[in-house]
mmCIF file of C-alpha atoms in Angstrom:
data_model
loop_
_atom_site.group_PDB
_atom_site.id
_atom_site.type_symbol
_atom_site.label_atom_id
_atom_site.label_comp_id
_atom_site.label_asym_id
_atom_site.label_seq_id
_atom_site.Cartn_x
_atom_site.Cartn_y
_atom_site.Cartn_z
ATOM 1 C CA UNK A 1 -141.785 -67.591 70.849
ATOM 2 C CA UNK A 2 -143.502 -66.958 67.236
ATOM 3 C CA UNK A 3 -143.869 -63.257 67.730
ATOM 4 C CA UNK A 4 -139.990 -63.193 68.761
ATOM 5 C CA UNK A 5 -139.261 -64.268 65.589
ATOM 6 C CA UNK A 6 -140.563 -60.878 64.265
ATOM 7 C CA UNK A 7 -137.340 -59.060 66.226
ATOM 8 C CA UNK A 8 -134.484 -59.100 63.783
ATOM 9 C CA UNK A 9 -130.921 -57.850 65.279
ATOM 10 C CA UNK A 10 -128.693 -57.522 62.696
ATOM 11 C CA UNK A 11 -124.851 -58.135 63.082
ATOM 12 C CA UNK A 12 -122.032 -55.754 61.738
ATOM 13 C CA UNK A 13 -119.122 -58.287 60.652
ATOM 14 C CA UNK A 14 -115.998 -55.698 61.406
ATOM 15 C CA UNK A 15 -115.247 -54.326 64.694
ATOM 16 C CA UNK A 16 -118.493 -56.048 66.323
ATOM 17 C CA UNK A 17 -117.955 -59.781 65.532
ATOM 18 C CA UNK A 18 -114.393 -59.456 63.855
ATOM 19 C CA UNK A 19 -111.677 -57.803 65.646
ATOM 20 C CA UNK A 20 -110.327 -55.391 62.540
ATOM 21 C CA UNK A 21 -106.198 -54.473 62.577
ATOM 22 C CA UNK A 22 -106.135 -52.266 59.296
ATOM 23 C CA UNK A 23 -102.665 -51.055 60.577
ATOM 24 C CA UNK A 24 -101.081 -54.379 59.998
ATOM 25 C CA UNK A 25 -102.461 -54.765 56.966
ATOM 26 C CA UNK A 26 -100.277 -51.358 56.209
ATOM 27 C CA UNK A 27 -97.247 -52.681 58.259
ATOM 28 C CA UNK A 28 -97.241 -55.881 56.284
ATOM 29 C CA UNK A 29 -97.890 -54.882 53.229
ATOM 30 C CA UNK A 30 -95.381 -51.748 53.241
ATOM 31 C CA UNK A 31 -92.568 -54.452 54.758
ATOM 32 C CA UNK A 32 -92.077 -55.670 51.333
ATOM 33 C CA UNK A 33 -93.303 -52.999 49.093
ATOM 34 C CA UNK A 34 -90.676 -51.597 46.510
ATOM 35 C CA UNK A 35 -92.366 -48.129 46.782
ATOM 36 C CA UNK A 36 -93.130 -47.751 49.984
ATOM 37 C CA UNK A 37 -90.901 -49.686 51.725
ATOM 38 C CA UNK A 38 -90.842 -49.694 55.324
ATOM 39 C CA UNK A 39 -93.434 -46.968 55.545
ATOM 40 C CA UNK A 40 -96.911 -47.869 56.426
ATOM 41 C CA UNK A 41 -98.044 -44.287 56.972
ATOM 42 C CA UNK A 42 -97.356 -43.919 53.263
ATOM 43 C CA UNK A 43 -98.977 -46.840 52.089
ATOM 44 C CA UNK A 44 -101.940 -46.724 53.751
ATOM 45 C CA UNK A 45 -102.408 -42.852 52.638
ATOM 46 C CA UNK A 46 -101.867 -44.250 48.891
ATOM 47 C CA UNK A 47 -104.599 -47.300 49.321
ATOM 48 C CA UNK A 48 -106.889 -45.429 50.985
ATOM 49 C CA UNK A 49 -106.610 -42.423 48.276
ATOM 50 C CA UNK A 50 -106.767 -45.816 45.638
ATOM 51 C CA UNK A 51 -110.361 -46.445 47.098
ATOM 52 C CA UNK A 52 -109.906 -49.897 46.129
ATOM 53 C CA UNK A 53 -111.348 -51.268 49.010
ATOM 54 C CA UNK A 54 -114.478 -49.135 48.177
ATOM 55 C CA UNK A 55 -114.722 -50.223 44.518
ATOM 56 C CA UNK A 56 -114.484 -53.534 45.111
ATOM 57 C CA UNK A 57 -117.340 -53.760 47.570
ATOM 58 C CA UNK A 58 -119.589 -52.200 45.495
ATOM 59 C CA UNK A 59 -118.661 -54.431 42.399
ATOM 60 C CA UNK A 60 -116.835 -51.654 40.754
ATOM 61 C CA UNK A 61 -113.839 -53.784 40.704
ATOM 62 C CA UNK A 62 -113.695 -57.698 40.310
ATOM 63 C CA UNK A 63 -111.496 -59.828 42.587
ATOM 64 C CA UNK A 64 -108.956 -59.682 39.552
ATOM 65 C CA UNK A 65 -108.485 -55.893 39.458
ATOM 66 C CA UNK A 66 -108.601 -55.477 42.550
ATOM 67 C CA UNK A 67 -105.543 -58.034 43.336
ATOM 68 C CA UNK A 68 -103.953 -56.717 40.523
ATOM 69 C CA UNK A 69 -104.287 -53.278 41.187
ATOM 70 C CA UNK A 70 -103.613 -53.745 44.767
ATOM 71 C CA UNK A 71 -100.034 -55.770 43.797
ATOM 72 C CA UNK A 72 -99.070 -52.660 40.953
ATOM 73 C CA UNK A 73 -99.668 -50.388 44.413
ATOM 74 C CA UNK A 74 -97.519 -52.762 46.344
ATOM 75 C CA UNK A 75 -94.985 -54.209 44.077
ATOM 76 C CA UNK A 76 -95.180 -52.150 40.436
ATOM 77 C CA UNK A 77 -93.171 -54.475 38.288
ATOM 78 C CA UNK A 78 -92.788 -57.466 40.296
ATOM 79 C CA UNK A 79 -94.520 -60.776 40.476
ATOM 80 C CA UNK A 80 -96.390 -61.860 44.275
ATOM 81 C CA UNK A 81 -99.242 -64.598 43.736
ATOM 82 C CA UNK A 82 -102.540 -63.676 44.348
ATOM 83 C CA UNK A 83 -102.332 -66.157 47.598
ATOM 84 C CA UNK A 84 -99.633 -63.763 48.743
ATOM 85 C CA UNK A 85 -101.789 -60.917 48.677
ATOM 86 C CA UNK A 86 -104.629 -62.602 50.032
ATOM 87 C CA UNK A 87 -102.983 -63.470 53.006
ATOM 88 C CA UNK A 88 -101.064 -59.779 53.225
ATOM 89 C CA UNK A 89 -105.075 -58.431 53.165
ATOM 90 C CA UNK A 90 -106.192 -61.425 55.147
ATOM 91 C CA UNK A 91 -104.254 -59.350 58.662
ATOM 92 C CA UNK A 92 -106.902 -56.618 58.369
ATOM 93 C CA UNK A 93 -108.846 -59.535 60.088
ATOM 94 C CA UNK A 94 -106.713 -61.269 62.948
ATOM 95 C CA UNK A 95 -109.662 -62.926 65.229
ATOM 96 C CA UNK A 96 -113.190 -63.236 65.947
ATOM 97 C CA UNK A 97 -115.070 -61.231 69.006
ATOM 98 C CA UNK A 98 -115.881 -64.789 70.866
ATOM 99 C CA UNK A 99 -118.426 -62.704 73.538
ATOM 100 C CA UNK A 100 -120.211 -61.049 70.970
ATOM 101 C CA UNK A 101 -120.479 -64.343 68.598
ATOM 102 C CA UNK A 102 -121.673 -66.390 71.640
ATOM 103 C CA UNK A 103 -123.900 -63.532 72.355
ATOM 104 C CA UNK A 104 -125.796 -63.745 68.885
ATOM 105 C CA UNK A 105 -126.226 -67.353 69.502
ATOM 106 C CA UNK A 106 -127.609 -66.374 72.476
ATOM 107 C CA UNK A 107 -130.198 -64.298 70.787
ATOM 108 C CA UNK A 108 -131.454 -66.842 68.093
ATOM 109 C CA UNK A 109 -131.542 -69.679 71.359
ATOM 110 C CA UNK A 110 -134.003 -67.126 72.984
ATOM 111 C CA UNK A 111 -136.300 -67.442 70.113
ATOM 112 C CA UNK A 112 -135.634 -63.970 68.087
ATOM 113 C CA UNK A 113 -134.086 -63.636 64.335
ATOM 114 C CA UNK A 114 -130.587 -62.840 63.674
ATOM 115 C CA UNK A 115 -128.739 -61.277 60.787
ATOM 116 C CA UNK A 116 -125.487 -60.173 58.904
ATOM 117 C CA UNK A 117 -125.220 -56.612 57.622
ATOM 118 C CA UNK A 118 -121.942 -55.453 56.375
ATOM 119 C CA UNK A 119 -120.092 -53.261 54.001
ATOM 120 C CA UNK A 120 -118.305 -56.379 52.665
ATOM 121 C CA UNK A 121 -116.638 -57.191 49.700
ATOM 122 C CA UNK A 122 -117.097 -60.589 47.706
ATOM 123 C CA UNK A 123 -112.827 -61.592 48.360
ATOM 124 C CA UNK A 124 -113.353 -60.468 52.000
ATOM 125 C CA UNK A 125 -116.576 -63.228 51.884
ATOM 126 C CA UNK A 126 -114.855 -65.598 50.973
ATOM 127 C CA UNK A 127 -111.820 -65.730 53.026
ATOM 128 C CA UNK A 128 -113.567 -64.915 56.539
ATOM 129 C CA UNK A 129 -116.177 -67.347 56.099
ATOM 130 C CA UNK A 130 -113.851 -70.258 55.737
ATOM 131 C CA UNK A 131 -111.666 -68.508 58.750
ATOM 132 C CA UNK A 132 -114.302 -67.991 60.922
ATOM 133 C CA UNK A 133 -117.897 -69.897 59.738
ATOM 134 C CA UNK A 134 -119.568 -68.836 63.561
ATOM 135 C CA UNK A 135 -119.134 -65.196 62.326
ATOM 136 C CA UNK A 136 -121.173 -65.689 59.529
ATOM 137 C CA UNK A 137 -123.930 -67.838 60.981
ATOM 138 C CA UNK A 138 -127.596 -66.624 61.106
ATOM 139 C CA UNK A 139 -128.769 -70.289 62.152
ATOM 140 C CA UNK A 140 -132.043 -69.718 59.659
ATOM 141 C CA UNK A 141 -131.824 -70.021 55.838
ATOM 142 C CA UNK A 142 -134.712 -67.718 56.220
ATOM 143 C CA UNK A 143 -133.030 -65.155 58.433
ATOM 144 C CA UNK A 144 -130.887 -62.133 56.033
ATOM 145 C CA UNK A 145 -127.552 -62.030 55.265
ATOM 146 C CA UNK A 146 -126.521 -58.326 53.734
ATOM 147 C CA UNK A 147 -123.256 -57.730 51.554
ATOM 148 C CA UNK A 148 -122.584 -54.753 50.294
ATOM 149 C CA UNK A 149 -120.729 -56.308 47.098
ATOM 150 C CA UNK A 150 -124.574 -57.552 46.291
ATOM 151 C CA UNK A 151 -126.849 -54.361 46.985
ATOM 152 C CA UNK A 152 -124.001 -52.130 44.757
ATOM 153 C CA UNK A 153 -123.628 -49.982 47.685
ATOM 154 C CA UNK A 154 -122.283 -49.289 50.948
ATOM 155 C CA UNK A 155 -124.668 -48.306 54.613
ATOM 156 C CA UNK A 156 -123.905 -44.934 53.480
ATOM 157 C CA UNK A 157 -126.909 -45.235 51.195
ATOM 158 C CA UNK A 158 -130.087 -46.668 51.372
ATOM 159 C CA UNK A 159 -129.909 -49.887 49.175
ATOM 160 C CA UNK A 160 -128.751 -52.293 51.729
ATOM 161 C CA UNK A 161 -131.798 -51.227 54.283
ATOM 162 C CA UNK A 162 -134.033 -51.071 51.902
ATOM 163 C CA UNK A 163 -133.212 -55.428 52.310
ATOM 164 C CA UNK A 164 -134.774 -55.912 55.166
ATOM 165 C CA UNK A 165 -138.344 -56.256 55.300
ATOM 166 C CA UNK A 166 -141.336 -58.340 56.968
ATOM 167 C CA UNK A 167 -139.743 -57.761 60.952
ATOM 168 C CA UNK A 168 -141.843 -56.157 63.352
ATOM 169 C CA UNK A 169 -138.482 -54.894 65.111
ATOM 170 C CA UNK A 170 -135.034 -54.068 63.684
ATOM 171 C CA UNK A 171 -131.929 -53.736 65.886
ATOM 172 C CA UNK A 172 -128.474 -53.067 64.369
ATOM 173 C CA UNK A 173 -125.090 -53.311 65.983
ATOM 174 C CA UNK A 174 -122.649 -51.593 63.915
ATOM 175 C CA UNK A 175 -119.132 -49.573 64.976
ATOM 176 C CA UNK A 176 -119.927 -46.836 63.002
ATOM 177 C CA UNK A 177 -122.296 -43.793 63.990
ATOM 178 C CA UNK A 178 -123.120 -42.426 60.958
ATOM 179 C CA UNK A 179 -124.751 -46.038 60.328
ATOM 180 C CA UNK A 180 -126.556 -46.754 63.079
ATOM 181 C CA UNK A 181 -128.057 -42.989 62.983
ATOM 182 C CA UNK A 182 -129.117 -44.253 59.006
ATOM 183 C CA UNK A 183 -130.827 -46.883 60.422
ATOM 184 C CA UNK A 184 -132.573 -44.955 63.166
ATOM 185 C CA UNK A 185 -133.551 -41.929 61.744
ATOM 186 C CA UNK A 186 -134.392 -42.843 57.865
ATOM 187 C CA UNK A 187 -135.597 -46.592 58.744
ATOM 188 C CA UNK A 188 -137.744 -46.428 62.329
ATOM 189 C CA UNK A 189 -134.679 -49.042 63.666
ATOM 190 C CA UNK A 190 -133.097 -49.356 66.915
ATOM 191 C CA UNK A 191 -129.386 -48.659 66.932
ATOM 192 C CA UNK A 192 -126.770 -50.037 69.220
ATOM 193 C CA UNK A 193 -123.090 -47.836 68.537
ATOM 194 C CA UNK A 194 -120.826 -50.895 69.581
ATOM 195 C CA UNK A 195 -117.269 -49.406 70.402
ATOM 196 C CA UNK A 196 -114.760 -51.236 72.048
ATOM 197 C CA UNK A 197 -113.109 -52.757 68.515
ATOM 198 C CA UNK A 198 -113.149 -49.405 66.711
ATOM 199 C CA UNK A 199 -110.540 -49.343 63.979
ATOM 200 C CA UNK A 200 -109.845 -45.660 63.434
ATOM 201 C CA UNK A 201 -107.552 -47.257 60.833
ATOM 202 C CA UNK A 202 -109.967 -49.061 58.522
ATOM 203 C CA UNK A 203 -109.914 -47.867 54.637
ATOM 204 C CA UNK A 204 -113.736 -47.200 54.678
ATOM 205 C CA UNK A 205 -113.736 -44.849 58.058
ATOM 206 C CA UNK A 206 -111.006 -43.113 56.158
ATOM 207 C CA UNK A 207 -113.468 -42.174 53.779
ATOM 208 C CA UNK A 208 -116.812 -41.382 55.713
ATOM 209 C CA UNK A 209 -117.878 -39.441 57.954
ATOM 210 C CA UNK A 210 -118.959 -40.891 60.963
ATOM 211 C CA UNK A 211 -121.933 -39.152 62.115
ATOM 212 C CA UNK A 212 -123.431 -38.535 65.325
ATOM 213 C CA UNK A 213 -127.005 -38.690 66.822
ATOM 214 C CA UNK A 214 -129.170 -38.407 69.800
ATOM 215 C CA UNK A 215 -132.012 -40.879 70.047
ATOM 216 C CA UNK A 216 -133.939 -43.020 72.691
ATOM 217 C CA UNK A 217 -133.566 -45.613 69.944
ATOM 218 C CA UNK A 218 -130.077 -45.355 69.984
ATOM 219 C CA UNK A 219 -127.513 -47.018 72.274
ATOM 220 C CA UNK A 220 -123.880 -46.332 72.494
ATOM 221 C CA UNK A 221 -121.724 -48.916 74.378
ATOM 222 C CA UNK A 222 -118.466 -50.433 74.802
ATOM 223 C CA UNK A 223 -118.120 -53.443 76.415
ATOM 224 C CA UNK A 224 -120.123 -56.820 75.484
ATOM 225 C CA UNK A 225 -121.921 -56.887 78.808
ATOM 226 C CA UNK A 226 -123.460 -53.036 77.339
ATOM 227 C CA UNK A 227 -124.411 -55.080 74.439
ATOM 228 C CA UNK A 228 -126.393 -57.233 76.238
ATOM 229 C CA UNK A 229 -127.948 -54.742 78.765
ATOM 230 C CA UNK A 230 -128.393 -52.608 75.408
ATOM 231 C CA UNK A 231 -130.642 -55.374 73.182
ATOM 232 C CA UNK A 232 -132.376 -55.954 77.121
ATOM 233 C CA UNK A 233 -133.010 -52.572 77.044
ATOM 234 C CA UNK A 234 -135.003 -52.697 73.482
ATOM 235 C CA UNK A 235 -136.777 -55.923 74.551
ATOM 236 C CA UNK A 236 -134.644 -58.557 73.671
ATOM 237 C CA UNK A 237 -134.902 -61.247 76.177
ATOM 238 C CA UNK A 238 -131.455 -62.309 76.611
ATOM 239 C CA UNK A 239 -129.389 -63.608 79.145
#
């Protein structure tokens, strides 16, 4: 069980363990907006074109700006607390993936290390993990946790990688190809495309592109039972 210990798989937080619903976040935010009222199509052009999103998880922006940029984008000129835009951004996030959260309990029961690695900003932290704690669980002070808002960058670049070190084997699980080829290709990792939760409408996707690659260490799937077969399938031991 020691040398399993030495396997890390490492955990994408959107569209793996959290279902993501960007296009509500548009709905419900252009509902009451004053200049873009009743047109989500609009307002999600204008925040992804804002980049605020981006800024803000690579500490461009603090939690301030970015709430009061984001309420100048929604409401120029009128007052909505910063609670009331929390919990407009707060439907990007509706629920967590319970299969795929079980499943990474699974993993660290079977005697291997598990971790967090997502493009994550510090406001997004801190309302998920008091919405969903199992999401964020590694079940190991020792085992990594990896925000973008602390590396200064997104997986689009090397900082965040460049984390993990001392495992014999690295597995990520992320939604996003151009990610999981990063990891592959650059860092020697095993890469597992999950994509049943996709969310073609997520401010981030808007802005990258997704990539493609062909790999024995990589692993497209779409279903949590792939998952599994998929981590079986690089050695992990998991029922």
């Amino acid at each position: 069980m020691g040398d399993r210990k030495k396997t890390l798989v490492l955990f994408d937080v959107g569209a793996v363990e959290l279902e993501l619903d960007y296009s509500r976040f548009y709905q419900e935010a252009a509902k009451i907006s004053t200049r873009y009222k009743n047109d989500p199509d609009a307002f999600k052009d204008a925040f992804v074109a804002s980049n605020l999103e981006n800024r803000l998880m690579v500490r461009e922006l603090t939690a301030a700006e970015y709430l009061m940029q984001l309420r100048n984008l929604i409401l120029p000129g009128i007052e909505l607390s910063d609670q009331g835009l929390m919990d407009i951004n707060s439907c990007c996030w509706p629920r967590q993936v319970e299969k795929v959260v079980a499943l990474k309990r699974k993993i660290h029961d079977a005697g291997y290390s598990v971790g967090i690695f997502s493009n994550m900003t510090e406001l997004a932290l801190g309302i998920l993990s008091a919405r969903f704690p199992e999401v964020f669980e590694t079940y190991d002070p020792a085992s990594p946790k990896i925000y973008s808002f602390e590396t200064g960058s997104t997986k689009s670049e090397d900082k965040m990688y460049e984390r993990i070190r001392g495992y014999g084997k690295v597995i990520l699980i992320d939604d996003n190809a151009a990610y999981v080829a990063r990891a592959v290709e650059r860092f020697g990792w095993k890469g597992i495309l999950f994509t049943p939760y996709i969310d073609r409408a997520e401010a981030i996707r808007a802005k990258e592109h997704t990539g493609a690659m062909h790999s024995e260490n990589l692993k497209m799937v779409n279903s949590e039972d792939g998952l599994a077969g998929a981590l079986r399938a690089f050695g992990v031991d998991v029922k």
